[in-house]
PDB file of C-alpha atoms in Angstrom:
ATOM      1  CA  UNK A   1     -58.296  30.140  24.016  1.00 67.00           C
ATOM      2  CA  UNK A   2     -60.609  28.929  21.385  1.00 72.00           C
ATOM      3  CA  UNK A   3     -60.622  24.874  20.708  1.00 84.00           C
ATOM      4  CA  UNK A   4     -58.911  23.756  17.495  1.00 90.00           C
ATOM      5  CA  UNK A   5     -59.562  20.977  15.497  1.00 92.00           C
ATOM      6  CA  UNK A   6     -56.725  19.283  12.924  1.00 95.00           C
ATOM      7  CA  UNK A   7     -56.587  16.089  10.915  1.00 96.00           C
ATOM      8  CA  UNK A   8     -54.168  14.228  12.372  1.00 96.00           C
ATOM      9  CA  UNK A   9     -52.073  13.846   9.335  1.00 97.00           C
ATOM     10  CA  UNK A  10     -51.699  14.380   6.033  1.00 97.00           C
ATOM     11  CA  UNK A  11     -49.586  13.377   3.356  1.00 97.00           C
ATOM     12  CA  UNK A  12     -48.819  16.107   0.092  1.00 96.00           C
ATOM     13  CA  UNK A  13     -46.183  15.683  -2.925  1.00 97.00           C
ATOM     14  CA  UNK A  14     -42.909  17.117  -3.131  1.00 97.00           C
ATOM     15  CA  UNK A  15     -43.505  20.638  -5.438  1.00 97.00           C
ATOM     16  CA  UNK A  16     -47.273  20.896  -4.926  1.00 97.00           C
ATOM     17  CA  UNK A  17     -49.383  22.920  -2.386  1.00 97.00           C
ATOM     18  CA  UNK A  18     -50.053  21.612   0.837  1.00 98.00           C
ATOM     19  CA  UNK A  19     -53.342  22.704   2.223  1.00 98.00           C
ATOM     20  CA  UNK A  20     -53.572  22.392   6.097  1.00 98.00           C
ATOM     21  CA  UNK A  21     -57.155  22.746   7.897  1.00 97.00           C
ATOM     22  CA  UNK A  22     -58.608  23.897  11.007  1.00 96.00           C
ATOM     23  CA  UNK A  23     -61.555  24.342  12.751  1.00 94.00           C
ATOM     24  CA  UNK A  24     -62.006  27.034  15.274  1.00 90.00           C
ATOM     25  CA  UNK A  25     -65.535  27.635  15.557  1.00 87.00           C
ATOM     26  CA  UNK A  26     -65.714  28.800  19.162  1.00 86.00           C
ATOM     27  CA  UNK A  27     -62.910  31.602  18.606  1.00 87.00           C
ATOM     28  CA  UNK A  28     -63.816  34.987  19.989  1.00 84.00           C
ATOM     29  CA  UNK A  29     -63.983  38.226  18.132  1.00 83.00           C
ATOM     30  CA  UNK A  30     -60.490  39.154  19.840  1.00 85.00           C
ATOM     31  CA  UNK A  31     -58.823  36.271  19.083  1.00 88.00           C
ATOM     32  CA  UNK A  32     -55.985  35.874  16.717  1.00 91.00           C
ATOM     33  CA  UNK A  33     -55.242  32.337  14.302  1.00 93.00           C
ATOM     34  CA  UNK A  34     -51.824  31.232  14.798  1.00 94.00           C
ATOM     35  CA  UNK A  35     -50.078  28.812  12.874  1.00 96.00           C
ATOM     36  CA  UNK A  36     -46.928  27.136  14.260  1.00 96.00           C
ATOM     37  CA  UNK A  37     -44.784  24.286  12.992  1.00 97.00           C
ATOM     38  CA  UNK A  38     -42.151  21.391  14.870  1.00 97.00           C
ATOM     39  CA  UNK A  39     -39.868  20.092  12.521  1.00 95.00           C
ATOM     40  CA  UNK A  40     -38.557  16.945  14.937  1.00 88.00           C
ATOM     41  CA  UNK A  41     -36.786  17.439  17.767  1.00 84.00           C
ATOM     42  CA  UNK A  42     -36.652  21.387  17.283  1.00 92.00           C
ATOM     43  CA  UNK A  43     -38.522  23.874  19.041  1.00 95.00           C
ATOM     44  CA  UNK A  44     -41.302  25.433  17.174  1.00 95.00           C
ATOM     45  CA  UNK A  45     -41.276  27.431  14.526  1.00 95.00           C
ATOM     46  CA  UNK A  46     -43.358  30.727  13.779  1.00 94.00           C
ATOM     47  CA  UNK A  47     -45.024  30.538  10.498  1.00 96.00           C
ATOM     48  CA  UNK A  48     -48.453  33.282  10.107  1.00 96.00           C
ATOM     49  CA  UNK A  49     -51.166  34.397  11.937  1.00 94.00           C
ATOM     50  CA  UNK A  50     -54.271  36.571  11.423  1.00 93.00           C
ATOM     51  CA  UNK A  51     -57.290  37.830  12.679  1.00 92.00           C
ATOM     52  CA  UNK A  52     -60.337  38.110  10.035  1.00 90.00           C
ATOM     53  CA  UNK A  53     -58.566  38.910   6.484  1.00 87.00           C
ATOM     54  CA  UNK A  54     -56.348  36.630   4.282  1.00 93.00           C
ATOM     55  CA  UNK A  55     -52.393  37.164   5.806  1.00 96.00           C
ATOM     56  CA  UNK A  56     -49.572  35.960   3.109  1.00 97.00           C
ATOM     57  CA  UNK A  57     -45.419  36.218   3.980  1.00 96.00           C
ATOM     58  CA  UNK A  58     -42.775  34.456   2.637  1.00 95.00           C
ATOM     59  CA  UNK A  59     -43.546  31.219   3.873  1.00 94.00           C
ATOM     60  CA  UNK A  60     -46.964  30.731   3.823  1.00 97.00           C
ATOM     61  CA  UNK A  61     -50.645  32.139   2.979  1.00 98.00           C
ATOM     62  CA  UNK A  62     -53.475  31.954   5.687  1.00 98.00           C
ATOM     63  CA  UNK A  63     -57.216  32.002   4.692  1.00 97.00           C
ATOM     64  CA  UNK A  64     -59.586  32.764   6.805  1.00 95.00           C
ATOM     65  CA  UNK A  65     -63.162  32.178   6.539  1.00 94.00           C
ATOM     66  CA  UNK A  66     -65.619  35.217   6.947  1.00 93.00           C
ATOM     67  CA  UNK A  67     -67.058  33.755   9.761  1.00 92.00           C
ATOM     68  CA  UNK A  68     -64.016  33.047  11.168  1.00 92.00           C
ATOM     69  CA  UNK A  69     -64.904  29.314  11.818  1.00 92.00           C
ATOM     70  CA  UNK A  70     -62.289  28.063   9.939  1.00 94.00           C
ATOM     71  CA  UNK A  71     -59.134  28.482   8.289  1.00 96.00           C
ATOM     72  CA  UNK A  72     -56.347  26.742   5.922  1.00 97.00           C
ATOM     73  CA  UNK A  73     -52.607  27.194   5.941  1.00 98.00           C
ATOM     74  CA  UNK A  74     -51.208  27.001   2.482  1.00 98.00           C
ATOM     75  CA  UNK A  75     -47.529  26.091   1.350  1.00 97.00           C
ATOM     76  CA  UNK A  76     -47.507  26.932  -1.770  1.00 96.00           C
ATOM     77  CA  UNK A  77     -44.843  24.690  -3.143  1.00 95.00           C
ATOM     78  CA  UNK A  78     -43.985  22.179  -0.486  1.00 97.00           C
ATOM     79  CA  UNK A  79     -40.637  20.676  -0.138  1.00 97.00           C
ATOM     80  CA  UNK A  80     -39.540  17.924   2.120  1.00 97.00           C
ATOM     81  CA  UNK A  81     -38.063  20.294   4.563  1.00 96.00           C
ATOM     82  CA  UNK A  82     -41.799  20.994   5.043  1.00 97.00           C
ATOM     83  CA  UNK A  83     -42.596  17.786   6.729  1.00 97.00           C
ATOM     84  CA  UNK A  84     -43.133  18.707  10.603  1.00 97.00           C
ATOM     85  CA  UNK A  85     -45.926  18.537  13.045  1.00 97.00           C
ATOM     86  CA  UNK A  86     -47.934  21.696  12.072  1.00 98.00           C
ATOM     87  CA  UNK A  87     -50.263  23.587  14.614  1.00 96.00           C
ATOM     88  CA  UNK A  88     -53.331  26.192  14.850  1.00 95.00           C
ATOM     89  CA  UNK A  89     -53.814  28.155  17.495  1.00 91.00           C
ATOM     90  CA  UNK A  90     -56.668  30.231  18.256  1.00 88.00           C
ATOM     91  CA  UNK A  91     -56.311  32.908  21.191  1.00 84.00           C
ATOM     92  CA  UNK A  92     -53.678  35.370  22.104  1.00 78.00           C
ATOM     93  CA  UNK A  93     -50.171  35.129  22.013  1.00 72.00           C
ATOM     94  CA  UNK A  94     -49.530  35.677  25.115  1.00 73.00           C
ATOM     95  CA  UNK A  95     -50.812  32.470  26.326  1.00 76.00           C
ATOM     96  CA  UNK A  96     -50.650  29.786  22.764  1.00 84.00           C
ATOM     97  CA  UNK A  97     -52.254  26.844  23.620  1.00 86.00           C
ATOM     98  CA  UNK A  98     -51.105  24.314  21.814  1.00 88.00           C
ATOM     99  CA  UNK A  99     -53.110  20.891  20.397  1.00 87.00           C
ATOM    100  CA  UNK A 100     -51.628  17.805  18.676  1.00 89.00           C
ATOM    101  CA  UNK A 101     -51.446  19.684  15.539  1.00 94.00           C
ATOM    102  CA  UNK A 102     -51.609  18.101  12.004  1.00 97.00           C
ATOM    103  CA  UNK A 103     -48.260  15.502  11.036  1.00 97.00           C
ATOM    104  CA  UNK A 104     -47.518  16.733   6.987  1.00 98.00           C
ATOM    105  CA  UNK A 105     -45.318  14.417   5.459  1.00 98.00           C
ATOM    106  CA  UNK A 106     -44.229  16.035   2.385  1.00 97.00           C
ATOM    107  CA  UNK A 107     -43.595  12.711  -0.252  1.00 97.00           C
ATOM    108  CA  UNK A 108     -40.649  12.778  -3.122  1.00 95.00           C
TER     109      UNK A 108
ATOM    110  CA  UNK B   1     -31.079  36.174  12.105  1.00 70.00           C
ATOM    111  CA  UNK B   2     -31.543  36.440  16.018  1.00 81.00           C
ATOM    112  CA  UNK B   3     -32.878  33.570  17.853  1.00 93.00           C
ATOM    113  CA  UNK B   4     -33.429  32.781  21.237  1.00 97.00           C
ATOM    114  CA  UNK B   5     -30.705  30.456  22.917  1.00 97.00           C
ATOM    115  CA  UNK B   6     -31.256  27.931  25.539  1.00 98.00           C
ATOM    116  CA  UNK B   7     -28.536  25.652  27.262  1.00 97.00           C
ATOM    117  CA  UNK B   8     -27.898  22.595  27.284  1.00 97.00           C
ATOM    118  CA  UNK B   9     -29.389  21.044  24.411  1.00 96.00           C
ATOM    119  CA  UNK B  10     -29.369  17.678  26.203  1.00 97.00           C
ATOM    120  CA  UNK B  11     -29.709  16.866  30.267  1.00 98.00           C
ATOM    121  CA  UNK B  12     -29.292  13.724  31.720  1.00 98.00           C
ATOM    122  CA  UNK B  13     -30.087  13.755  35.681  1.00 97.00           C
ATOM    123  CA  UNK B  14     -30.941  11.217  38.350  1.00 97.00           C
ATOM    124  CA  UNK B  15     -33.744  11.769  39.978  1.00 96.00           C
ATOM    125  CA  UNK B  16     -33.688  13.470  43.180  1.00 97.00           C
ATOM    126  CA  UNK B  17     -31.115  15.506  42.085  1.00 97.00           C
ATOM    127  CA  UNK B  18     -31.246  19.522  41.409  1.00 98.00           C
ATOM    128  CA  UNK B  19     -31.559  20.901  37.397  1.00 98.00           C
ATOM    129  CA  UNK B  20     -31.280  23.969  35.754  1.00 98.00           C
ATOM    130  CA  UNK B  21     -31.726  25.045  32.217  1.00 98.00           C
ATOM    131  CA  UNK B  22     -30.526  28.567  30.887  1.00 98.00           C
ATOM    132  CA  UNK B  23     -32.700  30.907  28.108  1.00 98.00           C
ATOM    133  CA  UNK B  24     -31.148  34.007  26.825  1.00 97.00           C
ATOM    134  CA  UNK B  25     -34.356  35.394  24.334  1.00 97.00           C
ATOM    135  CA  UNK B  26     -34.021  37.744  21.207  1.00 96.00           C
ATOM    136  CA  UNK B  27     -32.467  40.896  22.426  1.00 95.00           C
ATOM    137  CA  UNK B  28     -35.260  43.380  22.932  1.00 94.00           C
ATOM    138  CA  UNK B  29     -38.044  41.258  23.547  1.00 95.00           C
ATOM    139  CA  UNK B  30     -39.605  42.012  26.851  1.00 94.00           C
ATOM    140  CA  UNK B  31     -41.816  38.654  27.561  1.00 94.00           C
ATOM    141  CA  UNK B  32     -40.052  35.347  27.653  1.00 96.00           C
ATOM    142  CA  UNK B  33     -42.101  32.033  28.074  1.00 95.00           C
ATOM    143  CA  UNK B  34     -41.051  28.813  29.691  1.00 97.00           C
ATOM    144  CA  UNK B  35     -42.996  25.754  27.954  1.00 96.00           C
ATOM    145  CA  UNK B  36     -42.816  21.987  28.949  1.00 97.00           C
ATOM    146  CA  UNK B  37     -43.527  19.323  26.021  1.00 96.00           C
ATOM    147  CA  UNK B  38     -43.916  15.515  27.044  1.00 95.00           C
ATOM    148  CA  UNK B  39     -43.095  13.167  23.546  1.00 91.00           C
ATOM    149  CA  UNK B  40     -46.135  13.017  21.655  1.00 89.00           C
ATOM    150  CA  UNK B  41     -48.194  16.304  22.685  1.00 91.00           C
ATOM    151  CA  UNK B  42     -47.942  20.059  22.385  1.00 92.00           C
ATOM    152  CA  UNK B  43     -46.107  22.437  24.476  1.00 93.00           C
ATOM    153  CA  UNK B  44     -47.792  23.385  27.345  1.00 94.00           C
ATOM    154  CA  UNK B  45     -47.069  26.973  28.847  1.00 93.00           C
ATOM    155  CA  UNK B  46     -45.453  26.940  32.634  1.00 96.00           C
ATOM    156  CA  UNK B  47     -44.398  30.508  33.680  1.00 96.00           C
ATOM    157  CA  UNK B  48     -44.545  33.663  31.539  1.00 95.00           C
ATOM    158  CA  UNK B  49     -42.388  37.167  32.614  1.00 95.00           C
ATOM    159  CA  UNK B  50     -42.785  40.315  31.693  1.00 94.00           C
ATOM    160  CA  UNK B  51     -39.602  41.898  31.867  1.00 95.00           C
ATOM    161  CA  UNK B  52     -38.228  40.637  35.432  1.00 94.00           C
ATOM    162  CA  UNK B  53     -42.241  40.433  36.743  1.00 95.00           C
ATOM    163  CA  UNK B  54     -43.531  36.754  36.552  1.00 95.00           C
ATOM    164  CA  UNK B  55     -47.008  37.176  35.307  1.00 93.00           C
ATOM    165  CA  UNK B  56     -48.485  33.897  34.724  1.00 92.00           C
ATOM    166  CA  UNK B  57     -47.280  30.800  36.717  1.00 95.00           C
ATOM    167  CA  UNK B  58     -50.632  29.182  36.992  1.00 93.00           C
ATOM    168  CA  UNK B  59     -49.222  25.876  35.690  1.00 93.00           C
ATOM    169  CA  UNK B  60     -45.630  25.694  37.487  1.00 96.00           C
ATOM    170  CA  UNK B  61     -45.401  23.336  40.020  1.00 94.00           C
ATOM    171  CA  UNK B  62     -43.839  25.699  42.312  1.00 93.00           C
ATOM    172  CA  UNK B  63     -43.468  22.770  44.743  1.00 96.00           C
ATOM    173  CA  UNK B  64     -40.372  21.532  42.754  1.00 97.00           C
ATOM    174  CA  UNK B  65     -40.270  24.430  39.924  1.00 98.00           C
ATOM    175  CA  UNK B  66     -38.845  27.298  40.111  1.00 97.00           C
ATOM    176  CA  UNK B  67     -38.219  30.408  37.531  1.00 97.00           C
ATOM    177  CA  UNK B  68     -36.194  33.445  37.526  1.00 97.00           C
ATOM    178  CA  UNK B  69     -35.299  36.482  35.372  1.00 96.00           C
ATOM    179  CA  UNK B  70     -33.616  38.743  37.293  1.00 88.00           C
ATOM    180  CA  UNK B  71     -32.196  41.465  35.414  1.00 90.00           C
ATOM    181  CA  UNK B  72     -35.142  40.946  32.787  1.00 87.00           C
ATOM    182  CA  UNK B  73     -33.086  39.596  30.402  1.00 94.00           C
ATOM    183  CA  UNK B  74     -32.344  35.987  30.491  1.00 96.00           C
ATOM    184  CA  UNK B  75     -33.714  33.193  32.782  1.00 98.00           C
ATOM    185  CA  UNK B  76     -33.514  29.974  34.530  1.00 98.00           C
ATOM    186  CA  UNK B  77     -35.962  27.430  35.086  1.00 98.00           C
ATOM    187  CA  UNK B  78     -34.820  25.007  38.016  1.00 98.00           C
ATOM    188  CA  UNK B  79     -36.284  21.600  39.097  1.00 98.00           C
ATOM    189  CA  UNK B  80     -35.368  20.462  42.682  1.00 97.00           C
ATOM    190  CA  UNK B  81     -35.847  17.677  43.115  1.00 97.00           C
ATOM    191  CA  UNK B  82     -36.394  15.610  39.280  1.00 97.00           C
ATOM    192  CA  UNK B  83     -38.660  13.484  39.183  1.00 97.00           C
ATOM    193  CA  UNK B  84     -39.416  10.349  36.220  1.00 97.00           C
ATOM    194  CA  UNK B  85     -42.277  11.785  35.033  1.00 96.00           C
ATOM    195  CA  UNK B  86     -40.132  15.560  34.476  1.00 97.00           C
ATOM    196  CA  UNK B  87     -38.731  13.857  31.432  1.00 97.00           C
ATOM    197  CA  UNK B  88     -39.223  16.207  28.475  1.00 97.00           C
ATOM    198  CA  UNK B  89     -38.535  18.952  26.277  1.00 97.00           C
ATOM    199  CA  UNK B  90     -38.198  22.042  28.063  1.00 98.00           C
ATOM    200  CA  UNK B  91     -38.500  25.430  25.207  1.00 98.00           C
ATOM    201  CA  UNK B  92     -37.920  28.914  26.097  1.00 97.00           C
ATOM    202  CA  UNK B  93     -39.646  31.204  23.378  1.00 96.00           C
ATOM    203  CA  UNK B  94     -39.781  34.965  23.809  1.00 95.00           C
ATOM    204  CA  UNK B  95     -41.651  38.017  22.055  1.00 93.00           C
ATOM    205  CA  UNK B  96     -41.325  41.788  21.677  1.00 92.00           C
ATOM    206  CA  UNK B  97     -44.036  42.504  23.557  1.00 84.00           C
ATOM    207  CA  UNK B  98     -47.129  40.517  25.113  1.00 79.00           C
ATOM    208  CA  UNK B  99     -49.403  40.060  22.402  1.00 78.00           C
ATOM    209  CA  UNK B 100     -46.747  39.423  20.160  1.00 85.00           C
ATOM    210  CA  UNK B 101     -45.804  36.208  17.682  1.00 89.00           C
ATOM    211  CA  UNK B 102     -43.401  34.506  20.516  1.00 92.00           C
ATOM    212  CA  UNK B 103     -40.393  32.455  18.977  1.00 94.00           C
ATOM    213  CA  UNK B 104     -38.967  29.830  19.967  1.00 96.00           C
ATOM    214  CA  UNK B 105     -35.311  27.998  20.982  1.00 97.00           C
ATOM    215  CA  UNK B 106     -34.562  24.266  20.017  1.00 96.00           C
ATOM    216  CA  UNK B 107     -35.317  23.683  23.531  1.00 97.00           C
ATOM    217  CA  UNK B 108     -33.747  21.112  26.433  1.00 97.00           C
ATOM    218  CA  UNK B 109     -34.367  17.732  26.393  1.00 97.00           C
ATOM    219  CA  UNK B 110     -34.790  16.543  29.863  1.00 98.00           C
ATOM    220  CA  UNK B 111     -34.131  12.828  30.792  1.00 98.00           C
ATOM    221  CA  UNK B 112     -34.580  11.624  34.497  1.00 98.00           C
ATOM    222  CA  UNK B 113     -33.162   8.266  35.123  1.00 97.00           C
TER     223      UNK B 113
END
């Protein structure tokens, strides 16, 4: 799995977008993005993945860089239910390797 | 919305002593995941099955771990004996297939006194 890098946390206001970056610049052509979330003390949550073009569903928008070095999760219009320990994942899912992810703390 | 169920939420053992959780995945999916999380970090994967196979238990310590799906359908992870340091959440996810988004269940919390 490639290595992921997140800030450790970010903060984003109630009804704006939250922008959530990582860095994966030794993924493999193969290899997907995923994007997971852990609202506290519940198991995580599925949110997106791709592998090389933008991917958008109802609860989020993933863009990908063309290089595939990088990519942001976008919540469009964040609410406080948002606030969880977010994580990017870049490999397969059969084996998601999981970092310390990014802490958003969606403010009122 | 299906979701994949694990049992019981909360586990309070003494250590030495014998525990099992219980996963029933999202009916159809064919590749369930065990996953251990310690407070603070990510989960890390222990045992993966494909159908009833096991085919990645590279990080299970299978000297007090154990995993089962018999009928390829749900499963039981087992710790005999507990130690302090298996304190934890324990999270079953499954997925349709192997290379498949896996979701996840809220998961066992684990305390060893």
């Amino acid at each position: 799995d490639a290595k992921t890098t997140q800030p450790t946390s970010m903060d984003c206001a109630e009804g704006r977008a939250a922008n959530l970056p990582c860095n994966h610049s030794t993924i493999s052509g193969n290899e997907y993005v995923y994007w997971y979330r852990q609202i506290h003390s519940q198991g995580p949550q599925y949110i997106i993945h791709g592998l090389k073009n933008n991917e958008t569903n109802e609860m989020a928008s993933l863009i990908i860089t063309e290089d595939r070095k990088s990519s942001t999760l976008i919540l469009p219009h964040a609410t406080l239910r948002d606030t969880a320990v977010y994580y990017c994942i870049g490999g397969s899912a059969r084996q998601l390797t999981f970092g310390s992810g990014t802490q958003l703390t969606v403010l009122p | 919305e299906a979701e994949v169920a694990q049992s019981p939420r909360y586990k309070i053992t003494e250590k030495s002593q014998a525990v099992a959780f219980w996963c029933d995945p999202i009916s159809g999916h064919a590749t369930l995941y065990w996953y251990r999380q310690i407070l603070g970090q990510g989960p890390e994967l222990l045992v993966q099955f494909q159908d009833e196979s096991v085919v990645d238990d590279s990080q299970l310590p299978k000297d007090r771990f154990s995993a089962e799906r018999l009928k390829g359908v749900d499963s039981t992870l087992k710790i005999q004996p507990a130690e302090l340091g298996d304190s934890a959440m324990y999270l079953c996810a499954s997925s349709l297939r192997a290379n498949t988004e896996a979701f996840f269940g809220q998961g066992t919390r684990l305390t060893v006194v």
